[in-house]
Amino acid sequence: MLAFETHTLPNGLQLVAHYDPHSPLFSMNIIYRVGSRDEDPERTGFAHLFEHLMFGGSLHIPRYDEPLQMAGGTNNAFTNSDFTSYYLTLPAANAETAFWLESDRMLGLAFSEKSLEVQRNVVVEEFRQNYLNQPYGDIWLLIRPLAYKVHPYRWPTIGMHPAHIEGASLEDVKSFFAKHYHPANAVMATAGNLKPDQVFALAEKWFGPIPAAPVPDRSLPAEPPQQEARHLWHQAKVPDKVIYKAWHMPARYTKDYFAGDLLSDLLGSGFSSRLFHKLVRKKMLFSEVNAFVSGDEHPGLFIVSGKIRPGVSMEAAEQAIVSEVEQLGNEAPKSEEFLKIRNRFITQHAFAMQGVAEKAQNLAESTYFGNTNLVNELDHHYLQVKARMLSDFVVRYLNPNNCNTLYYVPKQ
């Protein structure tokens, strides 16, 4: 059980603090309620662009990394479809440095044409290098718009096209920052050797003076239920055929999500998974195969993917996947196979709660999802899943009319 205390500043910043007197470290994690889903369809990639701009200097601190490194700290950030997370860890004796650094860039960034141009070029180069010029790099640029026709999950966090970032003006990014990066649109979680009353006092000192702002409206169009199978063939300069099958599934932490998550592990997580054992090792149809869930806040995707061995037809490979999925719909997994993957989740979750950085991350995410104590309740939710519920999930969600299939083949 992870103990924590919560508090909210008058400007709306939500605080969560976990005290660990045995750690010499202190970790802070700030989640801003802005992800790629909050972007204008004509200006995609902005949330990810800000992940870079936030390290380009703030109002009173020209170089974010320098004072943090002098204090013995490390930091990083990531962006997904739903939110952006910034995190740092440093010696607990220097904890106030974290409040100083993070409050200053929440107060304001040192925007300039020069800094924007530098980060714009970095992001555009990342787009071209990792998504356009790398083999299979554009898979998510293809499968997201195949699966989503209305919801903004139809584009990845890197954006739809480099032109959207190339065209970002200084006024565009200032407007985006003012709308999304303020106390009422953020959660700050801490873990380490600093008592909650000390955390709240330092938060009041450094974050309290930052003006409140309206919380952005995040109501989005729901993706209509898919009524027919969708297929997309794509040719590119790649060595092997690849297949992706993506079914719509429930939102993260809602009814049926937990069964879907365990099902993906059973099918395609690791060398002992069912698909690896049967389709890679036994039938030798694939060189690799995976199954995973997107884990989005709104209804997401259940994905099975595989790299097909030379000489194996696309039709045979797809039928093998479909057969394995259908078999699970007809027959629940045996107790030994099911308990293996459920116990593995419990173990992984326990390991993920050991370090102060992981504790702060989990507390911040649980608060973002509306229930801070979710961090302590996850094991219970997964333990409620029974083997037959995995079969029920297959029947309910992994059917042909709910499936989007990408056939990625070498260009002749």
Coordinates of C-alpha atoms in Angstrom, one line a residue:
M1 CA 0.0 0.0 0.0
L2 CA 1.5 3.3 -1.1
A3 CA 0.6 6.0 1.4
F4 CA 0.0 9.5 0.0
E5 CA -1.5 12.9 0.9
T6 CA -3.3 15.3 -1.5
H7 CA -3.8 19.0 -1.6
T8 CA -5.0 21.5 -4.2
L9 CA -3.6 25.0 -4.5
P10 CA -6.0 27.9 -4.9
N11 CA -4.9 28.3 -8.6
G12 CA -6.0 24.7 -9.2
L13 CA -2.7 22.7 -9.2
Q14 CA -3.4 19.3 -7.8
L15 CA -0.7 17.9 -5.5
V16 CA 0.0 14.3 -4.4
A17 CA 2.9 13.5 -2.1
H18 CA 4.3 10.2 -0.9
Y19 CA 6.9 10.3 1.9
D20 CA 9.7 7.7 1.9
P21 CA 12.1 8.4 4.8
H22 CA 14.4 5.5 3.6
S23 CA 15.2 7.0 0.3
P24 CA 18.0 9.6 -0.2
L25 CA 16.2 10.8 -3.3
F26 CA 13.2 13.0 -4.3
S27 CA 11.3 12.7 -7.5
M28 CA 8.7 15.1 -9.0
N29 CA 6.3 14.2 -11.9
I30 CA 4.1 16.8 -13.5
I31 CA 1.4 15.7 -15.9
Y32 CA -0.2 18.4 -18.1
R33 CA -3.7 17.4 -19.4
V34 CA -2.6 17.9 -23.0
G35 CA -1.8 15.2 -25.6
S36 CA -2.0 14.9 -29.3
R37 CA -5.8 14.5 -29.1
D38 CA -6.0 18.1 -28.0
E39 CA -4.5 19.4 -31.2
D40 CA -6.1 21.2 -34.1
P41 CA -6.3 18.8 -37.0
E42 CA -4.5 21.4 -39.1
R43 CA -1.8 21.9 -36.4
T44 CA -0.9 18.4 -35.3
G45 CA 2.3 17.5 -33.4
F46 CA 2.2 20.5 -31.1
A47 CA 2.0 18.6 -27.8
H48 CA 5.2 16.7 -28.8
L49 CA 6.8 19.9 -30.0
F50 CA 6.3 21.4 -26.5
E51 CA 8.0 18.4 -25.0
H52 CA 11.1 19.9 -26.7
L53 CA 10.3 23.6 -26.2
M54 CA 9.9 23.0 -22.4
F55 CA 13.6 22.3 -22.2
G56 CA 14.6 25.4 -24.2
G57 CA 14.7 27.8 -21.3
S58 CA 12.0 29.6 -19.2
L59 CA 11.5 33.2 -18.0
H60 CA 14.3 33.2 -15.4
I61 CA 16.3 30.0 -16.2
P62 CA 18.0 30.0 -19.7
R63 CA 19.1 26.4 -19.5
Y64 CA 16.9 23.9 -17.7
D65 CA 19.4 21.1 -17.6
E66 CA 22.4 23.0 -16.2
P67 CA 21.2 23.8 -12.7
L68 CA 19.5 20.4 -12.4
Q69 CA 22.7 18.6 -13.2
M70 CA 24.6 20.8 -10.8
A71 CA 22.2 19.7 -8.1
G72 CA 22.8 16.0 -9.1
G73 CA 19.6 15.4 -10.8
T74 CA 18.3 13.8 -14.0
N75 CA 15.1 14.5 -16.0
N76 CA 13.1 13.5 -19.0
A77 CA 9.6 13.7 -20.5
F78 CA 7.2 11.9 -22.8
T79 CA 4.0 12.7 -24.7
N80 CA 1.1 10.4 -25.6
S81 CA -2.3 10.9 -27.1
D82 CA -3.8 11.9 -23.7
F83 CA -1.2 13.8 -21.7
T84 CA 2.4 15.0 -21.4
S85 CA 4.6 14.0 -18.5
Y86 CA 7.7 15.8 -17.2
Y87 CA 9.7 14.2 -14.5
L88 CA 13.0 14.6 -12.6
T89 CA 14.8 13.0 -9.7
L90 CA 17.5 14.5 -7.5
P91 CA 19.0 14.2 -4.1
A92 CA 16.3 15.0 -1.5
A93 CA 18.6 17.6 0.1
N94 CA 18.3 19.6 -3.2
A95 CA 14.5 19.0 -3.6
E96 CA 13.7 22.8 -3.7
T97 CA 15.6 23.0 -7.0
A98 CA 12.8 20.9 -8.6
F99 CA 10.2 23.3 -7.4
W100 CA 12.2 26.3 -8.7
L101 CA 12.8 24.7 -12.1
E102 CA 9.3 23.4 -12.8
S103 CA 7.4 26.4 -11.5
D104 CA 9.5 28.7 -13.7
R105 CA 8.6 26.9 -16.9
M106 CA 5.0 26.6 -15.8
L107 CA 5.0 30.4 -15.3
G108 CA 6.3 31.0 -18.8
L109 CA 8.7 29.9 -21.5
A110 CA 11.4 32.0 -23.0
F111 CA 9.8 32.0 -26.5
S112 CA 11.8 33.4 -29.3
E113 CA 12.0 33.0 -33.1
K114 CA 15.4 31.4 -32.7
S115 CA 14.5 28.8 -30.0
L116 CA 11.3 27.9 -31.9
E117 CA 13.3 27.4 -35.1
V118 CA 15.8 25.2 -33.4
Q119 CA 13.2 22.9 -31.8
R120 CA 11.0 23.0 -35.0
N121 CA 14.0 21.7 -37.0
V122 CA 14.7 19.0 -34.3
V123 CA 11.1 17.7 -34.4
V124 CA 10.8 17.8 -38.2
E125 CA 14.1 15.9 -38.5
E126 CA 12.8 13.3 -35.9
F127 CA 9.6 13.0 -38.0
R128 CA 11.6 12.3 -41.2
Q129 CA 14.2 10.1 -39.6
N130 CA 12.0 7.9 -37.5
Y131 CA 8.6 7.9 -39.3
L132 CA 9.2 8.6 -43.0
N133 CA 12.7 7.3 -43.8
Q134 CA 13.0 4.3 -41.4
P135 CA 11.6 0.9 -42.6
Y136 CA 8.1 0.4 -41.1
G137 CA 8.4 3.8 -39.4
D138 CA 5.1 5.0 -40.9
I139 CA 3.0 2.1 -39.6
W140 CA 1.1 4.3 -37.1
L141 CA 0.6 7.0 -39.7
L142 CA -1.3 4.4 -41.7
I143 CA -3.1 2.4 -39.1
R144 CA -4.5 5.2 -36.9
P145 CA -6.5 6.9 -39.7
L146 CA -7.6 3.4 -40.8
A147 CA -9.1 2.7 -37.4
Y148 CA -10.3 6.2 -36.4
K149 CA -12.5 8.3 -38.7
V150 CA -13.7 10.9 -36.2
H151 CA -11.7 10.9 -33.0
P152 CA -8.3 12.7 -32.9
Y153 CA -6.6 9.4 -32.0
R154 CA -6.5 9.2 -35.8
W155 CA -3.1 10.9 -35.8
P156 CA 0.0 9.9 -33.8
T157 CA 1.8 12.1 -31.3
I158 CA 4.5 13.1 -33.9
G159 CA 1.6 14.6 -35.9
M160 CA 0.1 13.9 -39.3
H161 CA 2.7 15.7 -41.5
P162 CA 6.0 17.6 -40.9
A163 CA 4.4 20.6 -42.6
H164 CA 2.2 21.2 -39.5
I165 CA 5.3 21.7 -37.4
E166 CA 7.2 23.5 -40.1
G167 CA 4.3 26.0 -40.3
A168 CA 4.1 26.6 -36.5
S169 CA 4.5 30.3 -35.8
L170 CA 5.5 32.0 -32.6
E171 CA 2.0 33.1 -32.0
D172 CA 0.7 29.5 -32.5
V173 CA 3.0 28.1 -29.8
K174 CA 2.4 31.0 -27.4
S175 CA -1.4 30.4 -27.7
F176 CA -1.0 26.6 -27.2
F177 CA 1.1 27.2 -24.1
A178 CA -1.3 29.7 -22.6
K179 CA -4.2 27.3 -23.1
H180 CA -2.7 24.1 -21.8
Y181 CA 0.3 24.7 -19.5
H182 CA -1.0 26.3 -16.3
P183 CA -1.7 25.1 -12.8
A184 CA -5.4 24.2 -13.2
N185 CA -4.5 21.9 -16.1
A186 CA -1.8 20.0 -14.3
V187 CA -1.1 17.3 -11.6
M188 CA 2.1 17.3 -9.6
A189 CA 3.1 14.1 -7.8
T190 CA 6.2 13.7 -5.6
A191 CA 7.8 10.8 -3.9
G192 CA 10.9 10.6 -1.7
N193 CA 12.4 11.9 1.4
L194 CA 10.3 15.0 1.8
K195 CA 7.2 15.1 4.1
P196 CA 3.9 16.0 2.5
D197 CA 3.6 19.2 4.6
Q198 CA 7.0 20.3 3.3
V199 CA 6.0 19.4 -0.3
F200 CA 2.8 21.4 0.0
A201 CA 4.6 24.4 1.6
L202 CA 7.2 24.5 -1.2
A203 CA 4.5 24.1 -3.8
E204 CA 2.7 27.1 -2.3
K205 CA 5.9 29.1 -2.3
W206 CA 6.9 28.4 -5.9
F207 CA 3.7 27.4 -7.8
G208 CA 1.2 29.4 -5.7
P209 CA 1.9 32.8 -7.4
I210 CA 1.3 31.4 -10.9
P211 CA -2.1 32.8 -12.1
A212 CA -5.0 30.5 -12.5
A213 CA -6.5 30.0 -16.0
P214 CA -9.6 28.3 -17.4
V215 CA -9.4 24.5 -17.8
P216 CA -9.6 23.7 -21.5
D217 CA -12.7 22.0 -22.8
R218 CA -11.6 18.4 -23.7
S219 CA -15.0 17.2 -25.0
L220 CA -14.2 15.3 -28.2
P221 CA -16.3 13.5 -30.8
A222 CA -16.7 9.8 -29.9
E223 CA -15.6 7.3 -32.5
P224 CA -18.7 5.7 -34.0
P225 CA -18.9 1.9 -33.6
Q226 CA -17.1 0.2 -36.5
Q227 CA -19.6 -1.8 -38.6
E228 CA -17.3 -3.4 -41.3
A229 CA -13.9 -4.9 -41.7
R230 CA -11.3 -2.4 -43.0
H231 CA -8.2 -3.3 -45.0
L232 CA -5.2 -1.3 -46.3
W233 CA -2.4 -2.6 -48.5
H234 CA 0.8 -0.6 -48.4
Q235 CA 4.0 -1.0 -50.3
A236 CA 7.4 0.3 -49.2
K237 CA 11.1 -0.4 -49.4
V238 CA 11.2 -3.0 -46.6
P239 CA 12.7 -6.5 -46.4
D240 CA 9.7 -8.5 -45.1
K241 CA 6.0 -8.6 -45.1
V242 CA 4.3 -7.3 -41.9
I243 CA 0.7 -7.5 -40.8
Y244 CA -1.1 -5.4 -38.2
K245 CA -4.6 -6.2 -37.0
A246 CA -6.2 -3.6 -34.7
W247 CA -9.6 -4.0 -33.0
H248 CA -11.4 -1.3 -31.1
M249 CA -11.5 -2.0 -27.3
P250 CA -12.7 -0.2 -24.1
A251 CA -10.9 2.8 -22.6
R252 CA -8.2 2.3 -20.0
Y253 CA -9.3 1.3 -16.5
T254 CA -13.0 0.8 -17.6
K255 CA -15.1 -2.4 -17.6
D256 CA -13.5 -5.1 -19.8
Y257 CA -10.2 -3.2 -20.1
F258 CA -8.3 -5.4 -17.6
A259 CA -9.4 -8.7 -19.3
G260 CA -8.2 -7.2 -22.7
D261 CA -4.9 -6.2 -21.2
L262 CA -4.3 -9.7 -19.8
L263 CA -5.4 -11.3 -23.1
S264 CA -2.8 -9.3 -25.0
D265 CA -0.1 -10.6 -22.6
L266 CA -1.3 -14.1 -23.0
L267 CA -1.3 -13.9 -26.8
G268 CA 1.9 -12.0 -27.5
S269 CA 4.0 -10.9 -24.6
G270 CA 7.3 -12.7 -24.4
F271 CA 8.8 -16.0 -25.6
S272 CA 6.3 -18.1 -23.7
S273 CA 3.2 -16.4 -25.1
R274 CA 0.7 -18.4 -27.1
L275 CA 1.4 -16.7 -30.5
F276 CA 5.2 -16.9 -30.2
H277 CA 5.0 -20.5 -29.2
K278 CA 2.7 -21.6 -32.0
L279 CA 3.3 -19.2 -34.9
V280 CA 7.0 -18.4 -34.4
R281 CA 8.5 -21.5 -32.8
K282 CA 6.2 -24.3 -33.9
K283 CA 4.7 -23.4 -37.3
M284 CA 7.6 -21.0 -38.2
L285 CA 5.2 -18.6 -40.0
F286 CA 6.5 -15.4 -38.4
S287 CA 10.0 -14.2 -37.3
E288 CA 8.4 -12.2 -34.6
V289 CA 4.8 -11.6 -33.3
N290 CA 3.4 -9.3 -30.7
A291 CA 0.1 -8.4 -29.0
F292 CA -0.6 -5.3 -27.0
V293 CA -3.2 -2.7 -26.1
S294 CA -2.9 1.1 -26.7
G295 CA -4.1 1.9 -23.2
D296 CA -5.7 5.2 -24.1
E297 CA -8.0 7.2 -21.9
H298 CA -10.8 7.0 -24.5
P299 CA -11.6 3.7 -26.2
G300 CA -8.4 2.4 -27.7
L301 CA -7.0 -0.4 -29.8
F302 CA -6.1 -4.1 -29.2
I303 CA -3.3 -4.9 -31.7
V304 CA -1.7 -8.1 -33.0
S305 CA 1.3 -7.6 -35.3
G306 CA 3.8 -10.0 -36.9
K307 CA 6.7 -10.0 -39.2
I308 CA 6.1 -12.8 -41.8
R309 CA 8.9 -15.2 -42.7
P310 CA 10.0 -15.3 -46.4
G311 CA 8.0 -17.8 -48.4
V312 CA 4.9 -17.5 -46.2
S313 CA 1.9 -15.9 -47.9
M314 CA 0.1 -13.0 -46.3
E315 CA -3.1 -15.0 -46.4
A316 CA -1.6 -17.9 -44.5
A317 CA -0.1 -15.6 -41.9
E318 CA -3.4 -13.7 -41.3
Q319 CA -5.4 -16.9 -41.1
A320 CA -3.0 -18.3 -38.5
I321 CA -3.6 -15.2 -36.3
V322 CA -7.3 -15.3 -36.8
S323 CA -7.4 -19.0 -35.9
E324 CA -5.5 -18.5 -32.7
V325 CA -7.8 -15.6 -31.7
E326 CA -10.9 -17.5 -32.6
Q327 CA -9.7 -20.5 -30.6
L328 CA -9.5 -18.3 -27.5
G329 CA -13.0 -17.2 -28.2
N330 CA -14.2 -20.8 -28.2
E331 CA -12.2 -22.1 -25.3
A332 CA -11.0 -20.2 -22.2
P333 CA -7.2 -20.6 -21.5
K334 CA -6.2 -23.3 -19.1
S335 CA -5.7 -22.3 -15.5
E336 CA -1.9 -22.6 -15.6
E337 CA -1.5 -20.4 -18.7
F338 CA -4.0 -17.8 -17.3
L339 CA -2.4 -17.6 -13.8
K340 CA 1.0 -17.2 -15.4
I341 CA 0.1 -13.9 -17.1
R342 CA -2.0 -12.6 -14.2
N343 CA 0.8 -13.3 -11.7
R344 CA 3.2 -11.6 -14.1
F345 CA 1.2 -8.4 -14.0
I346 CA 1.2 -8.5 -10.2
T347 CA 4.9 -8.9 -10.2
Q348 CA 5.6 -6.2 -12.7
H349 CA 3.3 -3.8 -10.9
A350 CA 5.2 -4.5 -7.6
F351 CA 8.6 -3.8 -9.3
A352 CA 7.1 -0.6 -10.8
M353 CA 6.4 0.6 -7.3
Q354 CA 10.0 0.3 -6.0
G355 CA 11.8 3.5 -7.0
V356 CA 10.8 7.0 -6.1
A357 CA 10.5 8.0 -9.8
E358 CA 8.1 5.1 -10.6
K359 CA 6.0 5.9 -7.5
A360 CA 5.7 9.6 -8.5
Q361 CA 4.8 8.5 -12.1
N362 CA 2.1 6.1 -10.9
L363 CA 0.7 8.6 -8.5
A364 CA 0.5 11.3 -11.1
E365 CA -1.1 9.0 -13.7
S366 CA -3.7 7.6 -11.2
T367 CA -4.6 11.2 -10.2
Y368 CA -4.9 12.1 -13.9
F369 CA -7.3 9.2 -14.4
G370 CA -9.4 10.6 -11.6
N371 CA -8.6 8.3 -8.7
T372 CA -5.2 8.7 -6.9
N373 CA -5.8 5.5 -5.0
L374 CA -6.0 3.6 -8.2
V375 CA -2.3 3.1 -7.7
N376 CA -3.2 0.8 -4.8
E377 CA -6.3 -0.8 -6.4
L378 CA -4.8 -2.0 -9.7
D379 CA -3.9 -5.5 -8.3
H380 CA -7.5 -5.9 -7.1
H381 CA -8.9 -5.1 -10.6
Y382 CA -6.6 -7.6 -12.3
L383 CA -7.3 -10.3 -9.7
Q384 CA -11.0 -10.0 -10.4
V385 CA -10.4 -11.1 -14.0
K386 CA -11.2 -14.8 -14.6
A387 CA -10.0 -17.0 -17.5
R388 CA -13.4 -17.1 -19.1
M389 CA -13.5 -13.3 -19.2
L390 CA -10.7 -13.4 -21.8
S391 CA -12.9 -15.6 -24.0
D392 CA -15.8 -13.2 -23.5
F393 CA -13.5 -10.3 -24.5
V394 CA -12.6 -12.1 -27.8
V395 CA -16.2 -12.7 -28.7
R396 CA -17.3 -9.2 -27.8
Y397 CA -14.4 -7.2 -29.3
L398 CA -12.1 -9.2 -31.6
N399 CA -14.6 -9.9 -34.3
P400 CA -14.0 -9.2 -38.1
N401 CA -16.3 -6.2 -38.4
N402 CA -14.4 -4.4 -35.6
C403 CA -11.0 -5.1 -37.1
N404 CA -8.6 -2.9 -39.1
T405 CA -5.9 -4.8 -41.0
L406 CA -2.7 -3.3 -42.5
Y407 CA -0.8 -5.4 -45.0
Y408 CA 2.7 -3.9 -45.3
V409 CA 4.6 -5.5 -48.2
P410 CA 8.0 -5.0 -49.9
K411 CA 7.9 -2.8 -53.0
Q412 CA 8.7 -4.9 -56.1

